[in-house]
Amino acid sequence: MTLKYEIDFQHQPGNNNKYYMPESIGSGVAIFDSDNDGLVDIYFLNGYYRSGNRYNQKKSANQLFVQTIENTFVNRTQLSGLGSTEYSMGVAVGDINNDGYPEVYCSNVGSDQLFINHGDGTFTDITESAGIDNLNWGCSTIFLDYNQDGYLDIFVTNYLNYDSLQFCTDRAGRRDYCGPGSFKGIPDVLYKNNGDNTFTDVSTFSNIGAASGRGLGVVSDDFNTDNLADIYVANDGEANHLWINQGDGTFLDKALHLGAAFNMSGMPEAGMGIAIGDVDGDSDMDLFVSHLRGETNTLYVNHGLLGFQDMTDHYNLHKENIHYTGFGTSFIDYDNDADIDLLIANGRVTRGTLLFDNSDPGYWDYYAEPNLLYDYKDHYGYIINQTTCGDFCNAMNNSRGLAVGDVNNDGKIDIVVNNEGGKGKIYLNTIDNENNWLIVDVIDPKKNRHDIGSKVTLHAGGKKYTRLVGNGSSFLSSNDLSIHFGLGKEVRVDRIAVKWLDGTEENFKDIKVNKKIVLEKYSGTINQF
Amino acid sequence: MKNFRSNVIIKYCTFCTLCIAIGCESKMSPSITLDTNQLKMVEFQVIEKLETLAKTTINEPRSEMNWAEYAMTLDIHDFKSKATIAYKQAAIIDPNDFRWPFFCAIIYHDIGDIESLQWYEKCLSIKSDYAPAINMYGKALDEFGDINSSKKVFYKALDIDPCSKMALNHLIKIHFREYNNHTADSLLQVVKNCGKTDRIFYGLMSELYRRKGDMSLSLVFTKEAHSLPKENTITNPLYDQVISRGVSSGWYRYRAQRYIKNKLFKLAIKEYKELIRIHSISEDYYNLAFSYEEIGDIQKAEQHYMMCIRSDPNFINAYKNLAGIYKTKGDNEKYLFYHNQFRKIGSKDDI
């Protein structure tokens, strides 16, 4: 189903036998249209290249690959100004000034960076003038409008208080990467957008700064249906946070009360990445959190006001993935059969047994694991599909960041993966079937951008399918903002209901399938391509 | 109150660049070769032990224990795939010893290889009443998708040990999965009656009451779970035979810390003495001193607290404990010195 497309990106974790812990966490990747030409581009984040104690920054910049014609990517890093040479971890994409051009936020080990998009394919680092000053080890990051002022705010997970002088070994006494248990978690950060390309750190006021945690993954949704954006954070080896928006600029952590802090056994797990999607078809968003090997990845099903329930076993997700360490993850309908399937990008954080024949294994081969694709089947839940999955599952890498989107505009969702110490990979979806599809952009003309946080429910054939407008999920990565629906054999869409971020609802009709459409708020307008 | 320091972090071993290939050939025996890549930076004494054991399998290839020793040593130092070869050879030589197929199964299970099932079965065909193997087999069956067999196996484990925590926990989860809440409830009562009410128990109780629709009680149990330690206390005593073969500094430290937790200070001292001979850090000196203090050997405690301070002049608890020792001894001058040092460093963490 997936065919590897080679792209000239080599992730440089900087490993030089000093076992610097960020090397084991890796970097993310973003799929977004950097120049508004209708073709998505790909932005890979990078670590450092080190030779001894010297950094060769040219070899380790973040890289932007612009799609000029379908399936042809040109490296425009230098021209774009996005070639950050920091040790980059997470990436978020969002239009902070509503000019129609998306900005890029990079979380780093050290000072984070915000790049403003000039609309001509170039960006400028405005970190300092914007008031961004997160000097901690930032990880997954999202844009959200938590105060509904029409401007996108920024939430950054911070991982831990790392001390590079600490040494850890494996069981043979060889030096290896330290686990998170050796270090204390730190609070995450919330930046409020002031509407003038500047931000205010409201972590303390909002209560976000009051809780420490080894944050790695983050998503946002209105989990308690009060029309306010809440925030869910996956913490590594500690209780997860579910920040419920109080509507007055403050949040309360209700993860324990709402059943989203621990798994069914009451145990905190090594939260890494998060996939968000409506697994049970009740129109609210469920959460899938990837974890360390030895733990299952956990599916928290959202029961609305009754909170979340660990239904990993019920959905048959308690088996194969227990042997791997999951990072990037996403719900996608890879075969357009109208249900949501699941991707997990895997790789170890400590050295392990070689899982494949290799007479001359490299440094990262001892950390490599296969990626997984789960097919959703009614009445069974998720069934592993390694046989027709193709290159995405056959590859044995140390995968971290994973982003999804229709890269080549063929109506099928493709996958991009950033591999620790390996080549960046684009896996084009080659599935060959007659299933129908629809891709939807949900635009608020007043904001001149996607209405991040709104929900789109498609009604067809007596069924409904709900998607969240938002690109921040997975691990350290940012998906394409366009929403994808697989429709199976349905040739007619009855209607699409959009619940906008402000809670108002709007219906759109007369929709043709196998198209990319744009829905504009309050205009009833559908632009079909 | 004094605490020992639980820290798995160690300093870099400067001599670990030795690379060596260990080979063994025999007409009847398998060949196990550790390549230079795998041995890069392995601690010297680990390589030495592997080399010695490899030679014993060459010299006496029909000795079950030679192969078993070699297998366990490979296993515990993470040469897992090589260890399976040696375990299998031990199992061929002595087909009546259930341990080698059991350890082999654990390795395959760990990496998600379905071959683990046949090795658990082999183990249980030799010793059908060995509860840890039954439980692990049940877990593997569940992970590989055979839920019904898994259930049967866990119930068999309960026939042998009605309070088997692993069997009970898994069965409760399987019954939840099947929406058989009544049976899950009954099994939770068994856990309670067995006195094994740990964090997992409260987590599962929370799930039970969530399913009953009593969200208030569910939250009470969630909070109870949250208040308990994360540690999973399920142990496998037989596997300690493998763990005891660990000769890397990490294993000495692991065993020593485990002994301290169980207040087995003399055993902890033995491990720390070996560790310090190989490669130690300030925490090791501190914990050794602490263990000596606990068994009343104040002189050695004093000596090792000093070594801890020499290794890390900011190791605050060593000053504090030394001050305590001199106060008890009535050596006011030294007491004041170490007490002042303790206060000067300032942090009151870990006191």
Tab-separated table of C-alpha atoms in Angstrom, chain B residues 130-253:
chain	number	residue	atom	x	y	z
B	130	TYR	CA	5.596	-24.137	37.254
B	131	ALA	CA	3.365	-21.112	37.840
B	132	PRO	CA	5.610	-18.326	36.409
B	133	ALA	CA	5.942	-20.241	33.133
B	134	ILE	CA	2.208	-20.877	33.025
B	135	ASN	CA	1.521	-17.189	33.559
B	136	MET	CA	4.036	-16.058	30.973
B	137	TYR	CA	2.612	-18.582	28.516
B	138	GLY	CA	-0.866	-17.214	29.176
B	139	LYS	CA	0.355	-13.691	28.570
B	140	ALA	CA	2.084	-14.694	25.337
B	141	LEU	CA	-1.039	-16.508	24.099
B	142	ASP	CA	-3.083	-13.388	24.727
B	143	GLU	CA	-0.552	-11.185	22.932
B	144	PHE	CA	-0.468	-13.541	19.968
B	145	GLY	CA	-4.257	-13.503	19.744
B	146	ASP	CA	-5.348	-16.825	21.255
B	147	ILE	CA	-7.567	-15.430	24.001
B	148	ASN	CA	-9.458	-18.611	24.833
B	149	SER	CA	-6.292	-20.641	25.341
B	150	SER	CA	-4.862	-17.754	27.313
B	151	LYS	CA	-7.829	-17.808	29.672
B	152	LYS	CA	-7.539	-21.551	30.177
B	153	VAL	CA	-3.864	-21.226	30.947
B	154	PHE	CA	-4.422	-18.441	33.491
B	155	TYR	CA	-7.134	-20.467	35.215
B	156	LYS	CA	-4.686	-23.352	35.354
B	157	ALA	CA	-2.219	-21.002	37.034
B	158	LEU	CA	-4.901	-20.201	39.609
B	159	ASP	CA	-5.397	-23.908	40.264
B	160	ILE	CA	-1.755	-24.028	41.302
B	161	ASP	CA	-1.662	-20.681	43.072
B	162	PRO	CA	-5.126	-19.233	43.765
B	163	CYS	CA	-3.538	-15.890	44.623
B	164	SER	CA	-1.344	-15.582	41.521
B	165	LYS	CA	-1.408	-11.861	40.930
B	166	MET	CA	-0.350	-12.073	37.316
B	167	ALA	CA	-3.040	-14.634	36.480
B	168	LEU	CA	-5.709	-12.705	38.351
B	169	ASN	CA	-4.819	-9.356	36.786
B	170	HIS	CA	-4.795	-10.782	33.283
B	171	LEU	CA	-8.022	-12.682	33.744
B	172	ILE	CA	-9.761	-9.584	35.084
B	173	LYS	CA	-8.658	-7.640	32.028
B	174	ILE	CA	-9.726	-10.416	29.667
B	175	HIS	CA	-13.154	-10.576	31.332
B	176	PHE	CA	-13.479	-6.818	31.072
B	177	ARG	CA	-12.634	-7.126	27.393
B	178	GLU	CA	-15.447	-9.662	27.023
B	179	TYR	CA	-17.826	-7.462	29.051
B	180	ASN	CA	-18.033	-10.220	31.633
B	181	ASN	CA	-18.019	-7.694	34.450
B	182	HIS	CA	-19.522	-10.068	36.993
B	183	THR	CA	-16.611	-12.508	36.712
B	184	ALA	CA	-14.125	-9.649	36.753
B	185	ASP	CA	-15.782	-8.436	39.954
B	186	SER	CA	-15.480	-11.908	41.532
B	187	LEU	CA	-11.804	-12.103	40.612
B	188	LEU	CA	-11.196	-8.658	42.109
B	189	GLN	CA	-12.678	-9.982	45.341
B	190	VAL	CA	-10.182	-12.852	45.150
B	191	VAL	CA	-7.336	-10.353	44.814
B	192	LYS	CA	-8.665	-8.503	47.836
B	193	ASN	CA	-9.043	-11.687	49.879
B	194	CYS	CA	-5.487	-12.649	48.939
B	195	GLY	CA	-4.326	-9.322	50.348
B	196	LYS	CA	-2.783	-8.216	47.048
B	197	THR	CA	-4.357	-4.811	46.802
B	198	ASP	CA	-1.734	-2.849	44.929
B	199	ARG	CA	-1.981	-0.015	42.423
B	200	ILE	CA	-3.209	-2.321	39.675
B	201	PHE	CA	-5.983	-3.627	41.908
B	202	TYR	CA	-7.288	-0.121	42.535
B	203	GLY	CA	-6.985	0.742	38.860
B	204	LEU	CA	-9.081	-2.275	37.938
B	205	MET	CA	-11.577	-1.505	40.722
B	206	SER	CA	-11.927	1.962	39.239
B	207	GLU	CA	-12.674	0.384	35.860
B	208	LEU	CA	-15.256	-1.931	37.435
B	209	TYR	CA	-17.182	0.913	39.014
B	210	ARG	CA	-16.944	2.968	35.845
B	211	ARG	CA	-18.646	0.050	34.108
B	212	LYS	CA	-21.245	-0.078	36.850
B	213	GLY	CA	-21.920	3.604	36.200
B	214	ASP	CA	-20.757	4.692	39.641
B	215	MET	CA	-18.356	7.422	38.592
B	216	SER	CA	-17.881	8.744	42.116
B	217	LEU	CA	-16.622	5.439	43.438
B	218	SER	CA	-14.605	4.950	40.277
B	219	LEU	CA	-12.823	8.227	41.005
B	220	VAL	CA	-12.197	7.186	44.609
B	221	PHE	CA	-10.386	4.071	43.385
B	222	THR	CA	-8.484	6.050	40.730
B	223	LYS	CA	-7.218	8.391	43.427
B	224	GLU	CA	-6.279	5.423	45.609
B	225	ALA	CA	-4.305	3.946	42.701
B	226	HIS	CA	-2.649	7.318	42.153
B	227	SER	CA	-1.485	7.378	45.762
B	228	LEU	CA	0.325	4.041	45.513
B	229	PRO	CA	3.790	3.339	44.089
B	230	LYS	CA	4.164	2.467	40.425
B	231	GLU	CA	6.295	-0.585	41.058
B	232	ASN	CA	5.070	-3.861	39.743
B	233	THR	CA	5.888	-6.346	42.462
B	234	ILE	CA	5.445	-9.497	40.387
B	235	THR	CA	8.697	-11.415	40.648
B	236	ASN	CA	10.036	-14.517	39.052
B	237	PRO	CA	12.430	-16.165	41.500
B	238	LEU	CA	13.817	-18.572	38.920
B	239	TYR	CA	14.841	-15.714	36.691
B	240	ASP	CA	16.999	-14.482	39.557
B	241	GLN	CA	19.314	-17.323	38.562
B	242	VAL	CA	19.888	-15.463	35.328
B	243	ILE	CA	20.136	-12.087	37.034
B	244	SER	CA	22.766	-13.408	39.415
B	245	ARG	CA	25.064	-14.017	36.409
B	246	GLY	CA	25.281	-10.324	35.640
B	247	VAL	CA	28.837	-9.085	36.091
B	248	SER	CA	28.528	-5.644	34.593
B	249	SER	CA	28.660	-2.709	36.975
B	250	GLY	CA	24.990	-2.081	36.258
B	251	TRP	CA	24.040	-5.539	37.513
B	252	TYR	CA	26.081	-5.288	40.689
B	253	ARG	CA	24.389	-1.979	41.364
